[in-house]
mmCIF file with all atom_site columns, C-alpha atoms in Angstrom:
data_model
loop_
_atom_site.group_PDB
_atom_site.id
_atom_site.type_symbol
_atom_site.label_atom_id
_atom_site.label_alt_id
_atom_site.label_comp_id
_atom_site.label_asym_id
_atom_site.label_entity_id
_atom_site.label_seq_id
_atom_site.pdbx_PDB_ins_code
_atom_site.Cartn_x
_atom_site.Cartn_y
_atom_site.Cartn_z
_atom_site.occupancy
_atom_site.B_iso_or_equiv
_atom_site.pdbx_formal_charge
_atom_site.auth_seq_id
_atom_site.auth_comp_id
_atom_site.auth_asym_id
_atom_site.auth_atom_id
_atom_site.pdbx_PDB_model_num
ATOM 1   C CA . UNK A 1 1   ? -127.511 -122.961 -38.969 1.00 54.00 ? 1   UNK A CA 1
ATOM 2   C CA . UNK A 1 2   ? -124.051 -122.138 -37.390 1.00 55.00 ? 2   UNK A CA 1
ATOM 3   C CA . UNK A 1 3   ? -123.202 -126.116 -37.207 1.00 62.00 ? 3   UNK A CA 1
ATOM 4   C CA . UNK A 1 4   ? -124.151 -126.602 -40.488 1.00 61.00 ? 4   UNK A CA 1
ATOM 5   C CA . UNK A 1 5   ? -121.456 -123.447 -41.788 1.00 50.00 ? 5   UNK A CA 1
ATOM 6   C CA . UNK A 1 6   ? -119.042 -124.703 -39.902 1.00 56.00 ? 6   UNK A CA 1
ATOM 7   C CA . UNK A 1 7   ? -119.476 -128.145 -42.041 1.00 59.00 ? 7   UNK A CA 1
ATOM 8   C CA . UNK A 1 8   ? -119.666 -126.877 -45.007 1.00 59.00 ? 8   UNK A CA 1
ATOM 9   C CA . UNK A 1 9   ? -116.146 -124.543 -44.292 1.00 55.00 ? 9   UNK A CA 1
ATOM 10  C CA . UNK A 1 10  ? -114.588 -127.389 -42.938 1.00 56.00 ? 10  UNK A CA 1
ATOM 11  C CA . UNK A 1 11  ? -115.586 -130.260 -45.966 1.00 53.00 ? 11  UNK A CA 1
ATOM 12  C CA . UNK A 1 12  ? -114.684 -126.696 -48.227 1.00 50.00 ? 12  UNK A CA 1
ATOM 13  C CA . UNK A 1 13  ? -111.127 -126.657 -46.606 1.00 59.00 ? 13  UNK A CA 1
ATOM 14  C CA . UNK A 1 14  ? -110.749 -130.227 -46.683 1.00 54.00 ? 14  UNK A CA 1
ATOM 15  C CA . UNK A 1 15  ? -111.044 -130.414 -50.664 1.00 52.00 ? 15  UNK A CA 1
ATOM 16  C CA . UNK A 1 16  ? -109.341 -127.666 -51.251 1.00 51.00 ? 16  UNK A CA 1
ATOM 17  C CA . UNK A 1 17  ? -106.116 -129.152 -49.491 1.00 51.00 ? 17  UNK A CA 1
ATOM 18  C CA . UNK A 1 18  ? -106.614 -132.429 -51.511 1.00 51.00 ? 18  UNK A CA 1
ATOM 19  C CA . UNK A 1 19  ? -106.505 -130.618 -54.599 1.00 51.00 ? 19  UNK A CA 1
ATOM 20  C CA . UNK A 1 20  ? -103.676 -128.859 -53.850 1.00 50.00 ? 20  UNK A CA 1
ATOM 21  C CA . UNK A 1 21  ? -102.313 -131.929 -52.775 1.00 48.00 ? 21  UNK A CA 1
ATOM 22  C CA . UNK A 1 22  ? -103.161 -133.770 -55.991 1.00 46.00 ? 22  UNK A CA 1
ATOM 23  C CA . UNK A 1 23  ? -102.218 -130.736 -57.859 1.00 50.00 ? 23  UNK A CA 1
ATOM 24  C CA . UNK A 1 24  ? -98.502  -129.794 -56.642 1.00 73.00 ? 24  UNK A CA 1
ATOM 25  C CA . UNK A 1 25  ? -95.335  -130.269 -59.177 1.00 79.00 ? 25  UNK A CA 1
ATOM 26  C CA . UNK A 1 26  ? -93.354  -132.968 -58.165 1.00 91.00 ? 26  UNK A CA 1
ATOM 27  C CA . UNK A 1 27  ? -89.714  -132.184 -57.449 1.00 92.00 ? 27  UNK A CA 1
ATOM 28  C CA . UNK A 1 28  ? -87.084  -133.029 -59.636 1.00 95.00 ? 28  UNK A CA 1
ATOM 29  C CA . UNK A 1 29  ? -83.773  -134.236 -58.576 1.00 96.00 ? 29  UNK A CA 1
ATOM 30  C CA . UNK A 1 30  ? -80.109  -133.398 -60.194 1.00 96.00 ? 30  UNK A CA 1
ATOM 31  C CA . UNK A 1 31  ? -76.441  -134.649 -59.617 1.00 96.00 ? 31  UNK A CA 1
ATOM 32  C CA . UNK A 1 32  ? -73.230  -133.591 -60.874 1.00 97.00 ? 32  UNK A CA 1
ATOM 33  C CA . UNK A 1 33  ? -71.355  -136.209 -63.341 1.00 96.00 ? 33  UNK A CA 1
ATOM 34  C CA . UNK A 1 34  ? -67.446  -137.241 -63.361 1.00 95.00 ? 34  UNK A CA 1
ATOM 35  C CA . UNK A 1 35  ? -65.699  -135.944 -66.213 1.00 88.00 ? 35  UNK A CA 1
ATOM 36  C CA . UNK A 1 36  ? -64.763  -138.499 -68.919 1.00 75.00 ? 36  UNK A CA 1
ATOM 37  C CA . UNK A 1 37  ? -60.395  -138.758 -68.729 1.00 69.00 ? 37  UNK A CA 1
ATOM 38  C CA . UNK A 1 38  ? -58.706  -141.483 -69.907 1.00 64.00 ? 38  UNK A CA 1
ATOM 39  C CA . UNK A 1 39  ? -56.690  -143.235 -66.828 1.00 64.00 ? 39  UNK A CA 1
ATOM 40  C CA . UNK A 1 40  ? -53.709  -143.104 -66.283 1.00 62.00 ? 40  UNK A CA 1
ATOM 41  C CA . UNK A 1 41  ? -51.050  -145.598 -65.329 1.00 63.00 ? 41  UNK A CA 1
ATOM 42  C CA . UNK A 1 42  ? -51.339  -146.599 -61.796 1.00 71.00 ? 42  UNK A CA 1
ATOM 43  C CA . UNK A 1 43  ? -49.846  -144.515 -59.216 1.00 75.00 ? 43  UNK A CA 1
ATOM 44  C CA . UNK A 1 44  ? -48.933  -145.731 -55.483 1.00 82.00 ? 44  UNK A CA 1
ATOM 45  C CA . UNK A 1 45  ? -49.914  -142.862 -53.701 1.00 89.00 ? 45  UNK A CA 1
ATOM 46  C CA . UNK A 1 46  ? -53.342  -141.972 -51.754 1.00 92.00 ? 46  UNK A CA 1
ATOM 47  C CA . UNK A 1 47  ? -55.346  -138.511 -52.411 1.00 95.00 ? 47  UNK A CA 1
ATOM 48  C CA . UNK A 1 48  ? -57.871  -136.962 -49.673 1.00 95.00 ? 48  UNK A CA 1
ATOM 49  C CA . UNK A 1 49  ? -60.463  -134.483 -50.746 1.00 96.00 ? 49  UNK A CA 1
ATOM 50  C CA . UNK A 1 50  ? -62.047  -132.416 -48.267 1.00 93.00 ? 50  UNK A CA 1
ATOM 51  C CA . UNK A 1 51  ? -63.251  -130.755 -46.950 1.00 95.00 ? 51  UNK A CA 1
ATOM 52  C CA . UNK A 1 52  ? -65.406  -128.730 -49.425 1.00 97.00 ? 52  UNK A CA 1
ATOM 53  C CA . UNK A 1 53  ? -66.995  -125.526 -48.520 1.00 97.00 ? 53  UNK A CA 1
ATOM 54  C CA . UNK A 1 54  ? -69.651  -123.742 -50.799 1.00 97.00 ? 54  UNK A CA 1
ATOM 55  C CA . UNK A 1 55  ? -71.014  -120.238 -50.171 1.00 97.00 ? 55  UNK A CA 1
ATOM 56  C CA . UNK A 1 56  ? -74.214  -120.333 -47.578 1.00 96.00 ? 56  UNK A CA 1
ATOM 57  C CA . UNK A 1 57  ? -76.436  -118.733 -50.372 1.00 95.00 ? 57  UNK A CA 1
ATOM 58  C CA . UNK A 1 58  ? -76.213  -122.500 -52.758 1.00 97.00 ? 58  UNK A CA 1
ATOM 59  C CA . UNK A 1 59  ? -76.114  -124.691 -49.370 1.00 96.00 ? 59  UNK A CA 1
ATOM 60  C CA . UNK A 1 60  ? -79.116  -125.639 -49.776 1.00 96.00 ? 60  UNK A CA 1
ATOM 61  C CA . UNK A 1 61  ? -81.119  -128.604 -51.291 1.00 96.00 ? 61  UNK A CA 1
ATOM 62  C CA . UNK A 1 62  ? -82.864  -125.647 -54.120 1.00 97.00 ? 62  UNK A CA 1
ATOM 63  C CA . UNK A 1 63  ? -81.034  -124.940 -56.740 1.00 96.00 ? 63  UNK A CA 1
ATOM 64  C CA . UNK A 1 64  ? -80.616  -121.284 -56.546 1.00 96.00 ? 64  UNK A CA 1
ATOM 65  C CA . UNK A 1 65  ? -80.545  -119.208 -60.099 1.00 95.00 ? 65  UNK A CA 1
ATOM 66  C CA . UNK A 1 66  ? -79.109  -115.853 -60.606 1.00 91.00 ? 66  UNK A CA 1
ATOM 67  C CA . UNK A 1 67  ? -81.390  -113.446 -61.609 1.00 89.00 ? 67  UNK A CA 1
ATOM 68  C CA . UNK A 1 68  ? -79.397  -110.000 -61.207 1.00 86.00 ? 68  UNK A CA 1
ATOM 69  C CA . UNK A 1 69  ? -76.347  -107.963 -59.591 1.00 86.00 ? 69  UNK A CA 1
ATOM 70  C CA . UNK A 1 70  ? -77.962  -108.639 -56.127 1.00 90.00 ? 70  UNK A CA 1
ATOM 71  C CA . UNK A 1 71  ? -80.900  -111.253 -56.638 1.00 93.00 ? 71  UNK A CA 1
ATOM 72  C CA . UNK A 1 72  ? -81.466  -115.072 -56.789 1.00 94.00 ? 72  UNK A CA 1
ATOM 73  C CA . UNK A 1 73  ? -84.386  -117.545 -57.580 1.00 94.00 ? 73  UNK A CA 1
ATOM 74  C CA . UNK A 1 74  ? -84.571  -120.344 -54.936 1.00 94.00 ? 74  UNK A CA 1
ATOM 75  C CA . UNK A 1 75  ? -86.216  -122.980 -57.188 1.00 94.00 ? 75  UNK A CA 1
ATOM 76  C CA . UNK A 1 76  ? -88.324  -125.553 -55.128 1.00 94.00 ? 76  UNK A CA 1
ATOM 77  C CA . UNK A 1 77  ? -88.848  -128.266 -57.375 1.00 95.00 ? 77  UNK A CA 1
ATOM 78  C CA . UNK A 1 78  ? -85.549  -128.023 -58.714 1.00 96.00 ? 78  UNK A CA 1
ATOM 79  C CA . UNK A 1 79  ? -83.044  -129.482 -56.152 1.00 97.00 ? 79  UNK A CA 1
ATOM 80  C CA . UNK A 1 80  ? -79.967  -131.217 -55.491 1.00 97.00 ? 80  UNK A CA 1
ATOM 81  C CA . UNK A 1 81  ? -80.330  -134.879 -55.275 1.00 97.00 ? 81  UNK A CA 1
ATOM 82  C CA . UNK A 1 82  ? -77.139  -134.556 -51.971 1.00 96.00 ? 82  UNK A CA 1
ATOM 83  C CA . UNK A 1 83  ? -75.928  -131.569 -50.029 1.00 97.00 ? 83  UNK A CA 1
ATOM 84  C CA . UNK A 1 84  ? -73.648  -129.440 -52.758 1.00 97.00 ? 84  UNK A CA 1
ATOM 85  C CA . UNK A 1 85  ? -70.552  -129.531 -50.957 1.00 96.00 ? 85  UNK A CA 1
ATOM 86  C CA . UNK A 1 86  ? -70.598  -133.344 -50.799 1.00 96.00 ? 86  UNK A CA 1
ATOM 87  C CA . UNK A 1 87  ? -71.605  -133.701 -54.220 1.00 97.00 ? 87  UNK A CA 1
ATOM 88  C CA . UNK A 1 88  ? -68.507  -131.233 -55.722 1.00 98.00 ? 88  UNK A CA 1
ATOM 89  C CA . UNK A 1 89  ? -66.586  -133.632 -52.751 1.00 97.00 ? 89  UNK A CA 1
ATOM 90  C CA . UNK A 1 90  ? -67.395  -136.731 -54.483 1.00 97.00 ? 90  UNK A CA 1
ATOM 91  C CA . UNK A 1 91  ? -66.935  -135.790 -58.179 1.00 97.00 ? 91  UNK A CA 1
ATOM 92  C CA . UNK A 1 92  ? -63.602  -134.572 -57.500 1.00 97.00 ? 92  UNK A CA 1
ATOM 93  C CA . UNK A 1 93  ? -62.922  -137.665 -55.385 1.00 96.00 ? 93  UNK A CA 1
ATOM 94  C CA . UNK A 1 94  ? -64.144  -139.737 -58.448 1.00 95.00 ? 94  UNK A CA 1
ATOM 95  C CA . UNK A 1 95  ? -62.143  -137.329 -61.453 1.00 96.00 ? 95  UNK A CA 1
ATOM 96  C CA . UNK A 1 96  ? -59.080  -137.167 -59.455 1.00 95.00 ? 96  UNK A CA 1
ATOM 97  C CA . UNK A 1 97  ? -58.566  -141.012 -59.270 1.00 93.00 ? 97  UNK A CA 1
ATOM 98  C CA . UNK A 1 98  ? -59.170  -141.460 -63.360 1.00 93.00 ? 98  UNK A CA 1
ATOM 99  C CA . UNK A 1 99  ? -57.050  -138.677 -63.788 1.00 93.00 ? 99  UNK A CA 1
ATOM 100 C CA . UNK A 1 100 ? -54.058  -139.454 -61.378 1.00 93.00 ? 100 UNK A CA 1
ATOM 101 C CA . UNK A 1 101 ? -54.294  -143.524 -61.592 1.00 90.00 ? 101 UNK A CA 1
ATOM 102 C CA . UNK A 1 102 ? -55.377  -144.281 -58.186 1.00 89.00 ? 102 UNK A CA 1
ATOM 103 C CA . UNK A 1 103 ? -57.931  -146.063 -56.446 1.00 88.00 ? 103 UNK A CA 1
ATOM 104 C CA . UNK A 1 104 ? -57.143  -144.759 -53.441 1.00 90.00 ? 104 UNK A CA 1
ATOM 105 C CA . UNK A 1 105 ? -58.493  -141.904 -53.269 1.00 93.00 ? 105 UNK A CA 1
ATOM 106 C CA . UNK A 1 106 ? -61.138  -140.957 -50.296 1.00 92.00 ? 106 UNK A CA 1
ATOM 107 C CA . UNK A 1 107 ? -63.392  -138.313 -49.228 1.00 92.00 ? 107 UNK A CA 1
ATOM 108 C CA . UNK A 1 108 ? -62.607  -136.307 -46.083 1.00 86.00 ? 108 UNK A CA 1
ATOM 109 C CA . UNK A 1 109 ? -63.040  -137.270 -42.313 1.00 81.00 ? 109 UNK A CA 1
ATOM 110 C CA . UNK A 1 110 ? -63.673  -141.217 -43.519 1.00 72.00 ? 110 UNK A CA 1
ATOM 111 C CA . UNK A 1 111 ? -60.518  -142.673 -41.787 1.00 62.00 ? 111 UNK A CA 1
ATOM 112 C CA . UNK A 1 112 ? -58.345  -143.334 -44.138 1.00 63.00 ? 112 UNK A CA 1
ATOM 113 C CA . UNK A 1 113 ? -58.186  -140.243 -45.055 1.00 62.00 ? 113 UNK A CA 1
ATOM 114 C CA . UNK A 1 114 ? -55.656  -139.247 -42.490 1.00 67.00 ? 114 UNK A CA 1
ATOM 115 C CA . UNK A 1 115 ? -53.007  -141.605 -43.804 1.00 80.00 ? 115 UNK A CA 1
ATOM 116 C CA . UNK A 1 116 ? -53.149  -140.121 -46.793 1.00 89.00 ? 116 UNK A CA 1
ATOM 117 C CA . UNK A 1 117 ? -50.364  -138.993 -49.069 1.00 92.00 ? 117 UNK A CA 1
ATOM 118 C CA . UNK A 1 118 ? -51.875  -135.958 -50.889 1.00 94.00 ? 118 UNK A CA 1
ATOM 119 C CA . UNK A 1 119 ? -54.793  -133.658 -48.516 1.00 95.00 ? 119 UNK A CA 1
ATOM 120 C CA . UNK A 1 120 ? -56.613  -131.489 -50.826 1.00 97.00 ? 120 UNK A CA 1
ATOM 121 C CA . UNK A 1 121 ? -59.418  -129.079 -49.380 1.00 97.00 ? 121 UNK A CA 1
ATOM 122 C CA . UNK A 1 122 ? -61.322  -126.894 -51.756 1.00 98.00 ? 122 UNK A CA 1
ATOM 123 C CA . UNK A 1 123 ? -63.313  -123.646 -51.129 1.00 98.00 ? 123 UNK A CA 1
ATOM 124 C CA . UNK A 1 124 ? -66.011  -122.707 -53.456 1.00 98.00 ? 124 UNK A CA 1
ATOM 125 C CA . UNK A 1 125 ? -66.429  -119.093 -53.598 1.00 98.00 ? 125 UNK A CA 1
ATOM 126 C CA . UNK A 1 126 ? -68.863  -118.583 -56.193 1.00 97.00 ? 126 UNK A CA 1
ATOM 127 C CA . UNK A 1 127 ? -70.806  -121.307 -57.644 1.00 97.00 ? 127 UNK A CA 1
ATOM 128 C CA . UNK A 1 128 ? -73.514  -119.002 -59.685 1.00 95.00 ? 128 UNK A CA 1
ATOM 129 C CA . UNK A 1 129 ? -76.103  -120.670 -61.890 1.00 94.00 ? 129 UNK A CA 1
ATOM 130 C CA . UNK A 1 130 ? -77.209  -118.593 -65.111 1.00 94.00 ? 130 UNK A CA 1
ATOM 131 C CA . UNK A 1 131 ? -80.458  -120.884 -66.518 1.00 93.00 ? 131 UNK A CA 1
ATOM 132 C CA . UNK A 1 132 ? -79.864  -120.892 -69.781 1.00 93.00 ? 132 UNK A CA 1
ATOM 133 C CA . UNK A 1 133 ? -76.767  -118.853 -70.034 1.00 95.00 ? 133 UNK A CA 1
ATOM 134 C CA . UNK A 1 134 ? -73.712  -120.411 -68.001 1.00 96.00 ? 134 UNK A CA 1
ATOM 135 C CA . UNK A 1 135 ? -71.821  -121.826 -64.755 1.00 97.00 ? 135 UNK A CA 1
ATOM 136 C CA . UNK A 1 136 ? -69.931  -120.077 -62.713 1.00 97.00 ? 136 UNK A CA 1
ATOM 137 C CA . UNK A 1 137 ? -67.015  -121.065 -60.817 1.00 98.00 ? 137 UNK A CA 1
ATOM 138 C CA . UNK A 1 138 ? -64.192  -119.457 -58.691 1.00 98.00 ? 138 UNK A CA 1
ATOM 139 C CA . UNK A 1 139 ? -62.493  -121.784 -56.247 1.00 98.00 ? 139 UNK A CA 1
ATOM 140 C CA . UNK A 1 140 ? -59.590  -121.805 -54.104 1.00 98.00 ? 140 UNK A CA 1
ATOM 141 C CA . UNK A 1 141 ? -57.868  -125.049 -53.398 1.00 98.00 ? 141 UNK A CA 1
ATOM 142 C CA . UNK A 1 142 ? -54.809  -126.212 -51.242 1.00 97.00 ? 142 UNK A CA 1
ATOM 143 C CA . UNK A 1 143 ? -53.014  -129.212 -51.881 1.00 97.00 ? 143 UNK A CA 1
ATOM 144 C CA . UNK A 1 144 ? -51.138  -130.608 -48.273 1.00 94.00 ? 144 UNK A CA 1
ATOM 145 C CA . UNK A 1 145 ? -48.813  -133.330 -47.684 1.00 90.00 ? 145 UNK A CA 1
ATOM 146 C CA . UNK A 1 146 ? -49.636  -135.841 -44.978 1.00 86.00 ? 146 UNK A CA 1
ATOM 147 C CA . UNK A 1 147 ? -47.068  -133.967 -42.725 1.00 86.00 ? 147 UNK A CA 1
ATOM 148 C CA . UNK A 1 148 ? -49.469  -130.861 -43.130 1.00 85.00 ? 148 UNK A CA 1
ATOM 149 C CA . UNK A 1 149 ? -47.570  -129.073 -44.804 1.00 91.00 ? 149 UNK A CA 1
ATOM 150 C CA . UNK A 1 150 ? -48.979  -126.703 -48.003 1.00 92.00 ? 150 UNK A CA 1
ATOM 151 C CA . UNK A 1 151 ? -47.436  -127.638 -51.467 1.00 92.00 ? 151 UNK A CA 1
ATOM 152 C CA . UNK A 1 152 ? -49.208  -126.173 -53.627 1.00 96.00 ? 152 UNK A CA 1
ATOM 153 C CA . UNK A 1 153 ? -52.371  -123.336 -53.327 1.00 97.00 ? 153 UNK A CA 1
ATOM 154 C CA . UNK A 1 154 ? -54.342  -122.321 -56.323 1.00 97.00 ? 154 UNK A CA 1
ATOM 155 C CA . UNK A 1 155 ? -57.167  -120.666 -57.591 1.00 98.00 ? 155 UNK A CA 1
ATOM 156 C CA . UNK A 1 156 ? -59.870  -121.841 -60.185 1.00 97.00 ? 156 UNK A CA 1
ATOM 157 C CA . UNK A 1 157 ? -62.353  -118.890 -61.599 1.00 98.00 ? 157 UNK A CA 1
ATOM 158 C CA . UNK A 1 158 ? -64.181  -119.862 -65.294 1.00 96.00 ? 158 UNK A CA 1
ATOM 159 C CA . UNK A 1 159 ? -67.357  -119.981 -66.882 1.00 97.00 ? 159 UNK A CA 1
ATOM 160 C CA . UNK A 1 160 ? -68.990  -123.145 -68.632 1.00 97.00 ? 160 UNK A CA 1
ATOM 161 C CA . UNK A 1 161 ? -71.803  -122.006 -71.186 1.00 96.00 ? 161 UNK A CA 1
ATOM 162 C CA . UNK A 1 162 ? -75.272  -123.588 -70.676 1.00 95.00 ? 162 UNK A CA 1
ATOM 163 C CA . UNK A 1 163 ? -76.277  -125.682 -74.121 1.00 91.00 ? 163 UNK A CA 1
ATOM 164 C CA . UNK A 1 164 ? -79.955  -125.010 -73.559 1.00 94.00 ? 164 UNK A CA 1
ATOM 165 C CA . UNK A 1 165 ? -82.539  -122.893 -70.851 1.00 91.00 ? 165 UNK A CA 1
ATOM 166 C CA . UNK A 1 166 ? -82.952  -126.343 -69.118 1.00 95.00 ? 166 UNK A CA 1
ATOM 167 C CA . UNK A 1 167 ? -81.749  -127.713 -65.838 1.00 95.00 ? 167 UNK A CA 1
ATOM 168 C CA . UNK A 1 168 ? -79.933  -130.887 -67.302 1.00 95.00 ? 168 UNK A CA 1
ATOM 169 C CA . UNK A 1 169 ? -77.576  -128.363 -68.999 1.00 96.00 ? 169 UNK A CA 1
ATOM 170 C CA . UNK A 1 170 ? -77.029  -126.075 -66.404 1.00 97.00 ? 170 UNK A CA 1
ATOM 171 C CA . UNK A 1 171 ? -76.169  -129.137 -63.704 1.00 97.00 ? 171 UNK A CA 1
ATOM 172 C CA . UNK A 1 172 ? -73.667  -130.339 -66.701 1.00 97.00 ? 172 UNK A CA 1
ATOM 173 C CA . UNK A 1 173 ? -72.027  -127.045 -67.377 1.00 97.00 ? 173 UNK A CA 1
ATOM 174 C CA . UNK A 1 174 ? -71.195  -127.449 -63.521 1.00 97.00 ? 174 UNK A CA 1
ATOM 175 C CA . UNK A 1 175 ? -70.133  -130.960 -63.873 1.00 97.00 ? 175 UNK A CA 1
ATOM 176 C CA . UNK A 1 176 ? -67.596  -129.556 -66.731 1.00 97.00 ? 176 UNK A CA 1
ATOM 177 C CA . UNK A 1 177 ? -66.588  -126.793 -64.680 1.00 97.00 ? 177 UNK A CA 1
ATOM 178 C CA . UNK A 1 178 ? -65.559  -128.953 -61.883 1.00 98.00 ? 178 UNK A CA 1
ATOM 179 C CA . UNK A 1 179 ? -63.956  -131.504 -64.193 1.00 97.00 ? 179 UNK A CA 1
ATOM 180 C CA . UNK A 1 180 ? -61.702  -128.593 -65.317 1.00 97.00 ? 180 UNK A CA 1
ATOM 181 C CA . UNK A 1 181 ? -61.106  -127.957 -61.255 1.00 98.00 ? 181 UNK A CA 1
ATOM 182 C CA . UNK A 1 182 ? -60.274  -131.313 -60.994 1.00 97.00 ? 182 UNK A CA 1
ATOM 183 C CA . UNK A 1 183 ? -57.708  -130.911 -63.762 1.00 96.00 ? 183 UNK A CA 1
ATOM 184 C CA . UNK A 1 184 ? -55.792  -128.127 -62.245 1.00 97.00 ? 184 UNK A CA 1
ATOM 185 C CA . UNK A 1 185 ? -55.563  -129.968 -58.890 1.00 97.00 ? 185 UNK A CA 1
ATOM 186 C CA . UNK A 1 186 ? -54.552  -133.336 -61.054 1.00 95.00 ? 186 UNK A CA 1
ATOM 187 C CA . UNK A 1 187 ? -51.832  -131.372 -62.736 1.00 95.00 ? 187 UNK A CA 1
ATOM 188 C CA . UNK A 1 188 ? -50.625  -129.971 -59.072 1.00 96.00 ? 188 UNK A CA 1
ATOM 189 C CA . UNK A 1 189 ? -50.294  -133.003 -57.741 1.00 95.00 ? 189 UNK A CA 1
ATOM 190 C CA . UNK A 1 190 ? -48.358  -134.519 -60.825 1.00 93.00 ? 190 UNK A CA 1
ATOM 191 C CA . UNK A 1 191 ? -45.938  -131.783 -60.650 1.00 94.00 ? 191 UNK A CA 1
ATOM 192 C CA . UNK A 1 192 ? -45.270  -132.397 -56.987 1.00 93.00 ? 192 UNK A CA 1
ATOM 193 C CA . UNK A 1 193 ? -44.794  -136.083 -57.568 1.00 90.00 ? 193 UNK A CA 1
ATOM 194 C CA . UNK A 1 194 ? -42.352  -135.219 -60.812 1.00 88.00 ? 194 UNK A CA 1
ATOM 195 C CA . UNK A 1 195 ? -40.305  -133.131 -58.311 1.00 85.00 ? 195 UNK A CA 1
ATOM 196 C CA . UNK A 1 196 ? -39.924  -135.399 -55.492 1.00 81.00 ? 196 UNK A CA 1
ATOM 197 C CA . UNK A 1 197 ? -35.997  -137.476 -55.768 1.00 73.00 ? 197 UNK A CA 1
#
């Protein structure tokens, strides 16, 4: 009688993890897009970006929703198809070359990035995600010269509104709000190079 229970349990457990199994929503994956600039005419200079920082609350493969003052959503099947910080990394990387007219621009420690003319290291401070409402975005940056030294520091803080409750629109209100980053850092950089003899 006991053996028997213990089948019955055990064949019980078994189907009831193969329909959960069966059952469970399958993830879906997002990545932030370049912005779309016009390049410019060619430049001979090299740009480094890195590294990025992002706040320890959106390091993580979830993406993470604001739902109050003091309270988040980590959504599990909703998730960042890289880690965040290398993502942002890469888009800038990739809006910075349209936008200053160089291919050579390279994400930071690959090793050409040492020898490069322009450093620039960004630190999210708030990346907040409102489904359905907006983006959030307050960065600091530093632009550095290859001798290390700081030419220009700024700060990015602005809100991209959300075309729809969806998670498509809410990963490209990001995208827009770090094309506009990568704007303020193009513009930097231009400046220096207008400046120099």
């Amino acid at each position: 009688m006991m053996k028997r229970l213990k089948q019955i349990l055990a064949c019980c457990t078994l189907a009831a993890v193969i329909f959960g199994c069966a059952s469970s929503t399958p993830s879906r994956f997002y990545t932030l897009s370049t912005a779309s600039t016009p390049v410019v005419a060619s430049q001979a200079y090299s740009v480094s970006v890195g590294p990025v920082t992002v706040p320890a609350v959106v390091d993580r493969p979830q993406i993470v929703i604001r739902s109050g003052p003091n309270q988040v959503i980590i959504h599990e099947f909703d998730r960042w198809a890289a880690p965040l910080k290398d993502d942002i990394g890469r888009v800038v990387a990739e809006n910075l070359s349209s936008m200053l007219g160089t291919a050579q621009v390279t994400l930071f420690p690959q090793s050409s990035a040492g020898g490069a003319s322009y450093r620039v290291a960004i630190d999210i401070l708030h990346f907040d995600s409102d489904l359905g409402k907006a983006a959030n975005l307050d960065a600091t940056w530093t632009v550095r010269s290859s001798k290390n030294e700081v030419l220009r520091r700024g700060r990015t803080v602005l809100t991209e509104a959300t075309q729809n409750a969806e998670f498509d629109a809410l990963v490209a209100a990001h995208s827009r709000a770090i094309g506009r980053l990568s704007t303020e850092i193009s513009r930097a950089i231009q400046e220096i190079e207008a400046k120099k003899p």
